[in-house]
Short mmCIF file of C-alpha atoms and ligand atoms in Angstrom, two decimals:
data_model
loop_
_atom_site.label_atom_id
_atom_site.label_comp_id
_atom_site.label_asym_id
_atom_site.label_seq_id
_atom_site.Cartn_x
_atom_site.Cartn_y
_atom_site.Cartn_z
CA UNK T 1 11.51 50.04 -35.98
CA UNK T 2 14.68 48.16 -34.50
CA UNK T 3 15.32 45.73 -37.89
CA UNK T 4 17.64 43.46 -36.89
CA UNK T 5 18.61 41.65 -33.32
CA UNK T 6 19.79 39.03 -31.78
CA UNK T 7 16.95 36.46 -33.38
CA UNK T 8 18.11 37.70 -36.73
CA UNK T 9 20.20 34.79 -37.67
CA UNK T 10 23.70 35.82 -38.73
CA UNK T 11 24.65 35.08 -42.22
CA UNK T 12 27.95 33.34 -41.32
CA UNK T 13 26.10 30.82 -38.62
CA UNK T 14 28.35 28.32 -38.32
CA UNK T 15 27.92 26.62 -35.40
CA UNK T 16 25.14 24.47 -34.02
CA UNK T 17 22.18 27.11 -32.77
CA UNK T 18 18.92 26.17 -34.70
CA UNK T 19 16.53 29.05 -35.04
CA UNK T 20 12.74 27.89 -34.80
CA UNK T 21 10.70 29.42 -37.02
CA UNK T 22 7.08 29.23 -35.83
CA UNK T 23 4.28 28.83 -38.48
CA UNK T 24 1.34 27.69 -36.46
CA UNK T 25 -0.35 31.17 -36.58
CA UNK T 26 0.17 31.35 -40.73
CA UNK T 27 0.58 27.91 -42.34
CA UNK T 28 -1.22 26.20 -38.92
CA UNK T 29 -4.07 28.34 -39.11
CA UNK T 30 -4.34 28.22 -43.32
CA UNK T 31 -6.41 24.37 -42.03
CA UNK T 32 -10.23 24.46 -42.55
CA UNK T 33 -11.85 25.05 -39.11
CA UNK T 34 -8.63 26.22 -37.30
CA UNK T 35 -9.21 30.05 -37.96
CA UNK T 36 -8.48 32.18 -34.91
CA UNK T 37 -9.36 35.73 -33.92
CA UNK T 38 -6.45 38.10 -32.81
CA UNK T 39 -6.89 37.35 -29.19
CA UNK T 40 -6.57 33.79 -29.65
CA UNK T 41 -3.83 34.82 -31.87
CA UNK T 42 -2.07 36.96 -29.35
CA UNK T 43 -2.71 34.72 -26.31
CA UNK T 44 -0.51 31.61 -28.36
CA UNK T 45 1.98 34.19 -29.93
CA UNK T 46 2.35 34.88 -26.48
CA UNK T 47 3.22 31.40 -24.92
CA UNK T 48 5.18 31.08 -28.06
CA UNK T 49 7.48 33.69 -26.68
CA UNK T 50 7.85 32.25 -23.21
CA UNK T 51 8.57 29.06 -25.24
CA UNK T 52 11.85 30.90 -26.54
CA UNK T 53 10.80 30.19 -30.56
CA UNK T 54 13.12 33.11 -32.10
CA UNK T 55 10.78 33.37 -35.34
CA UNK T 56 7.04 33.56 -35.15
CA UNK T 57 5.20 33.53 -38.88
CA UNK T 58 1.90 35.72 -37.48
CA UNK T 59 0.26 35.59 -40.76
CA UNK T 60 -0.35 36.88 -44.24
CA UNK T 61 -1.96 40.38 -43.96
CA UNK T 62 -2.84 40.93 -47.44
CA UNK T 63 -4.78 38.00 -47.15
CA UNK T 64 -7.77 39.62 -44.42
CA UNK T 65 -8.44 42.57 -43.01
CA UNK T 66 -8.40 40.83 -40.08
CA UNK T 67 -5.07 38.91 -40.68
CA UNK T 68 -3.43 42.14 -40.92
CA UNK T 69 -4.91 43.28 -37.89
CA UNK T 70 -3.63 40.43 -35.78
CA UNK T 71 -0.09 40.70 -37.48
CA UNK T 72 0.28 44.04 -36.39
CA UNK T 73 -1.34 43.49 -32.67
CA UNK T 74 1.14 40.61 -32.26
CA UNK T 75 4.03 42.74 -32.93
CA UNK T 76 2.40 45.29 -30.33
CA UNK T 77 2.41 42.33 -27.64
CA UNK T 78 5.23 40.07 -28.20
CA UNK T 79 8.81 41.97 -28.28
CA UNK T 80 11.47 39.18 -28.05
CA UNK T 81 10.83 37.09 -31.07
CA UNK T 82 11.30 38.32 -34.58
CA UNK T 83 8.00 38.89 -36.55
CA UNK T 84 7.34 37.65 -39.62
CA UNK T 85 4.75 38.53 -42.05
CA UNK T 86 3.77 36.23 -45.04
CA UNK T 87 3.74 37.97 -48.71
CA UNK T 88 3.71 36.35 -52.63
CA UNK T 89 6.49 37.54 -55.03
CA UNK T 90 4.06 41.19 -55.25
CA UNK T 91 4.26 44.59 -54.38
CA UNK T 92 1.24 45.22 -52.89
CA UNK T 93 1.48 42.08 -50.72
CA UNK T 94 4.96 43.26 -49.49
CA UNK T 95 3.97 46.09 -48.71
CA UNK T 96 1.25 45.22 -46.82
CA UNK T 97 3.13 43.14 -45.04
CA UNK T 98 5.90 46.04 -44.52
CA UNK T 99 2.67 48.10 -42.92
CA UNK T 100 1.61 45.44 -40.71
CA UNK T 101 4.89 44.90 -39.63
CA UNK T 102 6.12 49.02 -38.80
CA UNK T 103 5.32 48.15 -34.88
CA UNK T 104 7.89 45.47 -34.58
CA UNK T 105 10.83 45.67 -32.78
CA UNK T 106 12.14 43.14 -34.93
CA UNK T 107 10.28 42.04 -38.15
CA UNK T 108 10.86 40.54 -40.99
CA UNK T 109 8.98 40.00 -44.65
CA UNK T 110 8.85 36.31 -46.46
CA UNK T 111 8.41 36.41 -49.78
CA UNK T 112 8.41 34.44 -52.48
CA UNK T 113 7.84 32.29 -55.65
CA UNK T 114 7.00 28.89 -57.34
CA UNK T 115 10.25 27.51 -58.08
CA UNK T 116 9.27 23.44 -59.72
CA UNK T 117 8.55 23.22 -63.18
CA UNK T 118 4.91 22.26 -62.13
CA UNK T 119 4.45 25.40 -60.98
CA UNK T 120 6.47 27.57 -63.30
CA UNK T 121 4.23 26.29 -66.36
CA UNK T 122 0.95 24.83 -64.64
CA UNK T 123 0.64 27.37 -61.84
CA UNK T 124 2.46 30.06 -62.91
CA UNK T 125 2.04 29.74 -66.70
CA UNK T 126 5.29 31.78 -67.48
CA UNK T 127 9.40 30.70 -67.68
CA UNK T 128 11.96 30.20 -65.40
CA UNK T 129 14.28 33.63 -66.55
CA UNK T 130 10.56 34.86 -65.32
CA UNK T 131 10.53 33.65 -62.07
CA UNK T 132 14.38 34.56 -61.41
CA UNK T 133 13.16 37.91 -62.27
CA UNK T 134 10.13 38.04 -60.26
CA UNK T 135 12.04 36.42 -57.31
CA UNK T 136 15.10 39.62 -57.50
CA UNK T 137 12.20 42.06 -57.89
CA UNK T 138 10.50 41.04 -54.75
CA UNK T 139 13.39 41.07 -52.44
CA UNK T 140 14.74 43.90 -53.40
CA UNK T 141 11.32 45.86 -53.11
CA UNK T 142 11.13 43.94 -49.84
CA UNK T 143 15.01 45.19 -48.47
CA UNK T 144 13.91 49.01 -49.48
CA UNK T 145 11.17 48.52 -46.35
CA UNK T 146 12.89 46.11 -43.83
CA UNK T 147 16.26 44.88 -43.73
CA UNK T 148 15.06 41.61 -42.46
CA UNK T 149 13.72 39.50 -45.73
CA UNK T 150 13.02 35.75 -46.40
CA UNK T 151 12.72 34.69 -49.52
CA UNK T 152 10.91 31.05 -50.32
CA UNK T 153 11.15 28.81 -53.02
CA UNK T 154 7.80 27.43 -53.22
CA UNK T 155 7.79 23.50 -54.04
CA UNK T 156 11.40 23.30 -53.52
CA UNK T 157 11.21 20.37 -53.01
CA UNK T 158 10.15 19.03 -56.10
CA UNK T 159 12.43 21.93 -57.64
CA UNK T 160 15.80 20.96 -59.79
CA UNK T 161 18.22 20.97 -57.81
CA UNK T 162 20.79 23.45 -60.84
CA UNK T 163 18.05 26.12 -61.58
CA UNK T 164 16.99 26.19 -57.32
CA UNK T 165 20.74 26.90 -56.89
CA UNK T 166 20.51 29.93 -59.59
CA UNK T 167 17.50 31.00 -58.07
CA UNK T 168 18.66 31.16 -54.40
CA UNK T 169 21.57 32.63 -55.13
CA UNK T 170 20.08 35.16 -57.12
CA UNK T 171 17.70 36.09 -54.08
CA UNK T 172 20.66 36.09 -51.80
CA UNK T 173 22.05 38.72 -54.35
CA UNK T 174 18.86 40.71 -54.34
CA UNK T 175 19.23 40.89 -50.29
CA UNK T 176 17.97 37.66 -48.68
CA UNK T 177 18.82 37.44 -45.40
CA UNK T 178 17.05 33.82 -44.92
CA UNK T 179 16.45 31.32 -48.28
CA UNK T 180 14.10 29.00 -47.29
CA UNK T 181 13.38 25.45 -49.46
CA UNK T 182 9.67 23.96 -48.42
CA UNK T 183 9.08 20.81 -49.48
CA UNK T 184 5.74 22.59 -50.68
CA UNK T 185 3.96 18.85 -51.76
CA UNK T 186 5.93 16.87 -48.78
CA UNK T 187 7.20 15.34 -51.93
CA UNK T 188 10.88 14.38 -50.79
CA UNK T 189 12.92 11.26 -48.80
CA UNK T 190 14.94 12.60 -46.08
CA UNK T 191 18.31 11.14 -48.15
CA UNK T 192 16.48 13.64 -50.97
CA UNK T 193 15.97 16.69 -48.93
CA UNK T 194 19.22 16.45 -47.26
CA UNK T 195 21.22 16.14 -50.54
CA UNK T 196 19.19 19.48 -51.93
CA UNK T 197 20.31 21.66 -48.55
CA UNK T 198 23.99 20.17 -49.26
CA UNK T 199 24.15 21.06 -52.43
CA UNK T 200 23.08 24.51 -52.39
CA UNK T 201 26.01 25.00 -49.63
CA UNK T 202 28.28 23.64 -52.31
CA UNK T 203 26.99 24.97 -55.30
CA UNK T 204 25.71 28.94 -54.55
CA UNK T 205 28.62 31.37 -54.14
CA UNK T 206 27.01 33.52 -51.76
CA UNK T 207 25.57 31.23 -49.70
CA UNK T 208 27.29 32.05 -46.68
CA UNK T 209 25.70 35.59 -46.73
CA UNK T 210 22.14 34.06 -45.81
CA UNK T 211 20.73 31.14 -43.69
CA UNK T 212 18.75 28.44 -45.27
CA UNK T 213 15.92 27.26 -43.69
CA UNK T 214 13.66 23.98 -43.88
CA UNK T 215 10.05 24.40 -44.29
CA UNK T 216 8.59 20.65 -44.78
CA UNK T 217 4.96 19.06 -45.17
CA UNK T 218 3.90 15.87 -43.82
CA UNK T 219 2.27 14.09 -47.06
CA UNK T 220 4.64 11.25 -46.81
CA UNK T 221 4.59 11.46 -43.28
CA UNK T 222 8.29 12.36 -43.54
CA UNK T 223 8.58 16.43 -42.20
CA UNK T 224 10.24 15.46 -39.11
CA UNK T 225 13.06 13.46 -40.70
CA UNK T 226 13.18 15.76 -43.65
CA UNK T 227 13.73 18.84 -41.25
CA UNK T 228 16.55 16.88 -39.15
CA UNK T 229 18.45 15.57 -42.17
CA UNK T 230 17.98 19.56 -43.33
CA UNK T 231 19.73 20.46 -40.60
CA UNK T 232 22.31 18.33 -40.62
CA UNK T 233 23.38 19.04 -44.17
CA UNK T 234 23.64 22.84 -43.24
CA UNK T 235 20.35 24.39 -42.61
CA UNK T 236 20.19 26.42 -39.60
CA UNK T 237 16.38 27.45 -39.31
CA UNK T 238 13.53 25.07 -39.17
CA UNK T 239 10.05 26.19 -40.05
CA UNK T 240 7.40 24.13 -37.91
CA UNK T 241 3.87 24.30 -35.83
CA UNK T 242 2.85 23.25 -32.60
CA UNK T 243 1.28 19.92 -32.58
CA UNK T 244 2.71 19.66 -37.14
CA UNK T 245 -0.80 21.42 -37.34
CA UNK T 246 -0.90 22.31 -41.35
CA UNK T 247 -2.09 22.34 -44.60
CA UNK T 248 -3.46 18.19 -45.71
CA UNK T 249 -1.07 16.43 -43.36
CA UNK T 250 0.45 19.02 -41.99
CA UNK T 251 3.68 20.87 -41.48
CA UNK T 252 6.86 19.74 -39.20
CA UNK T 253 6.20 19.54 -35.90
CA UNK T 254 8.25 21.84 -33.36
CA UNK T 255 7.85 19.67 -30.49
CA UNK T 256 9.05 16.61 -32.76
CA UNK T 257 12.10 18.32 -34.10
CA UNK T 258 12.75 19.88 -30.38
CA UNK T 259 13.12 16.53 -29.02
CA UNK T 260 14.78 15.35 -31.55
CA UNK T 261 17.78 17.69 -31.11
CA UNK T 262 18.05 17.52 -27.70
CA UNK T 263 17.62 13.23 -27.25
CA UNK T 264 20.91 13.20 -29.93
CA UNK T 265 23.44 16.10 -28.33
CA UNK T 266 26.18 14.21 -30.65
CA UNK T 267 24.39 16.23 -33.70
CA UNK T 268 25.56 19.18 -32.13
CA UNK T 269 22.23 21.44 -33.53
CA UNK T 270 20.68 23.49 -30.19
CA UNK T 271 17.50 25.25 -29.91
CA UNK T 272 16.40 27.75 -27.17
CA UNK T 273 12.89 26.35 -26.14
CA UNK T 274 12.11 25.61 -22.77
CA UNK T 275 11.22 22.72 -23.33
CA UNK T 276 8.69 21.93 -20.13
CA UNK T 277 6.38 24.29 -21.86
CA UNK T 278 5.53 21.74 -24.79
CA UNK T 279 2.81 19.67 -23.56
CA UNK T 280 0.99 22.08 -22.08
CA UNK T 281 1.50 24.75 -25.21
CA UNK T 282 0.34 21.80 -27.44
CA UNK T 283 -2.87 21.31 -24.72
CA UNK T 284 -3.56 24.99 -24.99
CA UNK T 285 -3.10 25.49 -29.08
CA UNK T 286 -5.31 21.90 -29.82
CA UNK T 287 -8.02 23.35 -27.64
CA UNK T 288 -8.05 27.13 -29.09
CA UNK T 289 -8.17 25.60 -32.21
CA UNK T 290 -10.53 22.64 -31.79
CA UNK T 291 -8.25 20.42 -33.38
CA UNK T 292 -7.29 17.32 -31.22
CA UNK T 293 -4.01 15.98 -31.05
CA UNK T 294 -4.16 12.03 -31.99
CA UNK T 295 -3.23 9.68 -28.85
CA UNK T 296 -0.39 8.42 -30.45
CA UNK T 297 1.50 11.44 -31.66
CA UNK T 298 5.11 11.49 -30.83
CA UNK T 299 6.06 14.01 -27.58
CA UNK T 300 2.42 15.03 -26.85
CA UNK T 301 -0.31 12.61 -27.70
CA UNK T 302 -2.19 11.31 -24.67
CA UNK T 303 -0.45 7.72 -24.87
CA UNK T 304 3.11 9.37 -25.46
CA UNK T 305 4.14 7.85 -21.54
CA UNK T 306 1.56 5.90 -21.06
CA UNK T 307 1.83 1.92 -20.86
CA UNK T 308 -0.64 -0.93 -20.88
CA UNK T 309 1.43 -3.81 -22.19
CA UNK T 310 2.28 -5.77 -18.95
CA UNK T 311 5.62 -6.74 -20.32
CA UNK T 312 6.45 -2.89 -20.64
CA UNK T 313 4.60 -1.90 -17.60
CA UNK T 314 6.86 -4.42 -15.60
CA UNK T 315 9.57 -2.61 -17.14
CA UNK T 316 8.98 0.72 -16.89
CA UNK T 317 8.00 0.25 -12.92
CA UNK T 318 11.30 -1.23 -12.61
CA UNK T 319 13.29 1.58 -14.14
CA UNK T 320 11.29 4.43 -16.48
CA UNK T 321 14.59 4.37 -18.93
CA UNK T 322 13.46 0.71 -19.81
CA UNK T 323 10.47 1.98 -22.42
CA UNK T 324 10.87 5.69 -22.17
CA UNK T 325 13.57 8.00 -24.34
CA UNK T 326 12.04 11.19 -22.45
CA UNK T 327 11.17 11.82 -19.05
CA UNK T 328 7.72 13.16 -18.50
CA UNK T 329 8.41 16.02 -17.04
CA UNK T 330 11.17 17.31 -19.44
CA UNK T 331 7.72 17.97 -21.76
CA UNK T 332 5.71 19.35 -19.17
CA UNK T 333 4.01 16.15 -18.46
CA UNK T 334 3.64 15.19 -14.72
CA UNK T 335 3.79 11.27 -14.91
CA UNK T 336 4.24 8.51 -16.75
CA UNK T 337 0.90 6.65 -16.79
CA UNK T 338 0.50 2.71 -15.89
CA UNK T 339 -2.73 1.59 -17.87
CA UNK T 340 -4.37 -0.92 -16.41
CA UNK T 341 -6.09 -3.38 -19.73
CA UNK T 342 -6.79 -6.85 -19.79
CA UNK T 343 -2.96 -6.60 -21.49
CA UNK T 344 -1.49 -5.94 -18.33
CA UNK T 345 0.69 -8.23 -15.75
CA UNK T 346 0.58 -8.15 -12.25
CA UNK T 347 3.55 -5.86 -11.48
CA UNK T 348 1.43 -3.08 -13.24
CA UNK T 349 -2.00 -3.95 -10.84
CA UNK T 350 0.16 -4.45 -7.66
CA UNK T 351 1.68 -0.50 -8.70
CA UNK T 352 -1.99 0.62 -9.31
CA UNK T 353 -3.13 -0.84 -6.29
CA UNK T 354 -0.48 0.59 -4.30
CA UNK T 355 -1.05 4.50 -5.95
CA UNK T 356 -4.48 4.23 -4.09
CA UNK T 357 -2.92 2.74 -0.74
CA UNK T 358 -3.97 -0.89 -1.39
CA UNK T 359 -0.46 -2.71 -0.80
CA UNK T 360 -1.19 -6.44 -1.43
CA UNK T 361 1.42 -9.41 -2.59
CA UNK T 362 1.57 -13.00 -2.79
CA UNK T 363 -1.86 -15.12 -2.99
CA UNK T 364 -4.10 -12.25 -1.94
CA UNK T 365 -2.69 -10.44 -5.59
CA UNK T 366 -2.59 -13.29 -7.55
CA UNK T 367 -6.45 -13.93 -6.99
CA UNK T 368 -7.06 -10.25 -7.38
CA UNK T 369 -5.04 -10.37 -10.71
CA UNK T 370 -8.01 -13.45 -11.81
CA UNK T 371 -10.95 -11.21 -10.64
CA UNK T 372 -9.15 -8.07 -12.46
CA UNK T 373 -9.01 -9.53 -15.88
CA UNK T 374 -12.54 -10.35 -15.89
CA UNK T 375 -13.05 -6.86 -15.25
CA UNK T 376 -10.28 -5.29 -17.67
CA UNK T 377 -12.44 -7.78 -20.34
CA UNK T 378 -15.29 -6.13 -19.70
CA UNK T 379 -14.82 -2.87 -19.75
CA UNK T 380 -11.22 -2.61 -21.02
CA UNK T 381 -9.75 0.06 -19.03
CA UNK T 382 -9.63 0.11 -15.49
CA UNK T 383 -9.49 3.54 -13.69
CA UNK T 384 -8.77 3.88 -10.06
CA UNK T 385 -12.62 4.09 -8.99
CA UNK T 386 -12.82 0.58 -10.16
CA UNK T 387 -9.71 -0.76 -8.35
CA UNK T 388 -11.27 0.30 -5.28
CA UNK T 389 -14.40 -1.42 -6.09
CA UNK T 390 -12.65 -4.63 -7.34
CA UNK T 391 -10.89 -4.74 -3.98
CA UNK T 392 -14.00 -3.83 -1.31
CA UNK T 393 -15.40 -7.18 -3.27
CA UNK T 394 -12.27 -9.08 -3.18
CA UNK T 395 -12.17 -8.32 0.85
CA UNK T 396 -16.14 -9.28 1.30
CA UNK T 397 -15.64 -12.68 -0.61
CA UNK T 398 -12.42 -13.18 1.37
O1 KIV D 1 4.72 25.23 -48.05
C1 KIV D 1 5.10 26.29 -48.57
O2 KIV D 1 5.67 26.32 -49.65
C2 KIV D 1 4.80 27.54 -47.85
C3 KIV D 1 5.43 28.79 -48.37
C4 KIV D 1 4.41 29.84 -48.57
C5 KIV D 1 6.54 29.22 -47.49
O3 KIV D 1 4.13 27.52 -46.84
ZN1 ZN D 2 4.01 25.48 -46.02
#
């Protein structure tokens, strides 16, 4: 097994590339309901690839029979990404995950520990020498199978900030090639999580010998902004799913942090996904995992281009840049979409009108604009079937 590649980060990253770490197919698929079978699981590891993600999380194969089964066919199928496998702070865990793994071209084992007081003595019941120990144990087990080894600090982010620095950079000791900090509880401000990445780049000596990675949760509704100011302060790979599917509110959504980077080049940060693949990846993992995306979720809910406010629609037909950051198509969506409600102006009816080869103007719209809202009050949308309607009864009364 080839252990290392070009989607292993280098420790000494120091400029701006951003390696996404995909999660939907372990911390995505941990959601009630969302369970997929290994074909599913192949056919979005798959798409995943031709997104250009570097990292894919496939799952946690001491966890199922069948998790470890799909773990291992994903490595079979998908060559250019590195695979990760999901593992707690335990030997038989890591090593199931090492045996899952032995296909890969590239893998790579994630292991790790409760870090937060909470969990050292409500969780964990034991001390935090204890879970220094535990952590160096793990990692080191895990670098005697694969060279490739992740090593988390579970609740991070409600972690101290001295004893998470000990910790890390005793991991990073024991052979970490990647520390990453979830904000387990989605527990921190983006000021907060920011600070905690900056500080462990100050304050752990051989930090320069691993990459540190965001992993946030979506409690607060905060895991996009958490993951950017992450980045900013240092961090280099950010842990997300397709669509933020996760655990309660979910985790950091790719597509979100994506767009992010690449609507503000001054920050520098770059990430290799194509990014016309996003809507219809997000279309393809919603519907494979019955879990709808809401209409207003940033980059690819339904209403993410469309307009029904006649003040913006007047806009937008005037120049798209007016109401919209990001062109359709950079997403994978074809158009922007005019919606015709009884909020919308006459710019936005005349546009409509004209889509299905009805060009009217003057009077003739301004009476059809009167006979529209009583419509658009009735049955609050308009499609294009009724346009056509509206207008074969405008003509007869005419
Ligand atoms: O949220 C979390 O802490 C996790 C770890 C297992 C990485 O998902
Ligand atoms: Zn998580």
């Amino acid at each position: 097994m080839e252990i290392t590649g070009n989607n292993t980060p280098d420790a000494d990253v120091t400029d701006g590339k951003v390696y996404i770490f995909d999660t939907t197919l372990r911390d995505g698929e941990q959601v009630p309901g969302c369970q997929l079978n290994t074909e599913e699981k192949i056919k979005i590891a798959k798409s995943l690839e031709s997104l250009g993600v570097d990292i894919i999380e496939a799952g946690f194969p001491i966890s199922s029979p069948g998790d470890f089964q799909s773990v291992q066919a994903i490595t079979k199928a998908v060559t250019e990404p590195t695979i990760c496998a999901l593992s707690r702070a335990v030997e038989k865990d890591i090593e199931c995950a090492a045996e899952s793994l032995k296909f890969a071209k590239r893998g790579r084992i994630h292991t790790g520990i409760g870090t937060s007081d909470q969990h050292i003595f409500h969780k964990l019941k034991t001390t935090r020498e204890n879970i220094i120990e535990r952590a160096v144990k793990a990692v080191k087990f895990a670098r005697n199978l694969i060279d490739d080894v992740e090593f988390y600090a579970e609740d991070a982010g409600r972690t101290d900030n001295e004893f998470l620095a000990k910790v890390v950079e005793a991991a990073i000791a024991a052979g970490a090639t990647v520390v990453n900090i979830p904000d387990t509880t989605g527990f921190c401000l983006p000021d907060m999580y920011g600070e905690k990445i900056k500080f462990l780049k100050e304050n752990v000596s051989n930090i320069d010998k691993a990459v540190i990675s965001s992993h946030c949760h979506n409690d607060l509704g905060m895991a996009t902004a958490n993951s950017v100011n992450a980045l900013r302060n240092g961090a280099r790979q950010v842990e997300c799913t397709i669509n933020g599917i996760g655990e309660r509110a979910g985790n950091t959504s790719l597509e979100e942090v994506v767009m992010t980077l690449k609507k503000h080049p001054e920050l520098n940060l770059v990430t290799g996904i194509d990014t016309t693949q996003l809507y219809p990846l997000s279309r393809m993992v919603s519907e494979t995992m019955g879990m709808p995306v809401q209409p207003n979720k940033a980059v690819v809910g339904s209403n993410a281009f469309a307009h029904s406010s006649g003040i913006h629609q007047d806009g937008v037909i005037k120049n798209r840049e007016n109401y919209e950051i990001i062109a359709p198509e950079e997403v994978g969506v074809q158009n922007s979409d005019i919606v015709l409600t009884a909020r919308s102006g006459r710019a936005a009816l005349k546009f409509r009108l004209g889509a299905i080869g009805v060009n009217v103007d003057g009077e003739e719209l301004n009476s059809l604009y009167k006979e529209f809202l009583l419509v658009a009050d009735e049955i609050k949308v308009v499609q294009d079937e009724d346009l056509r309607q509206l207008y074969r009864k405008h003509q007869k009364v005419a």
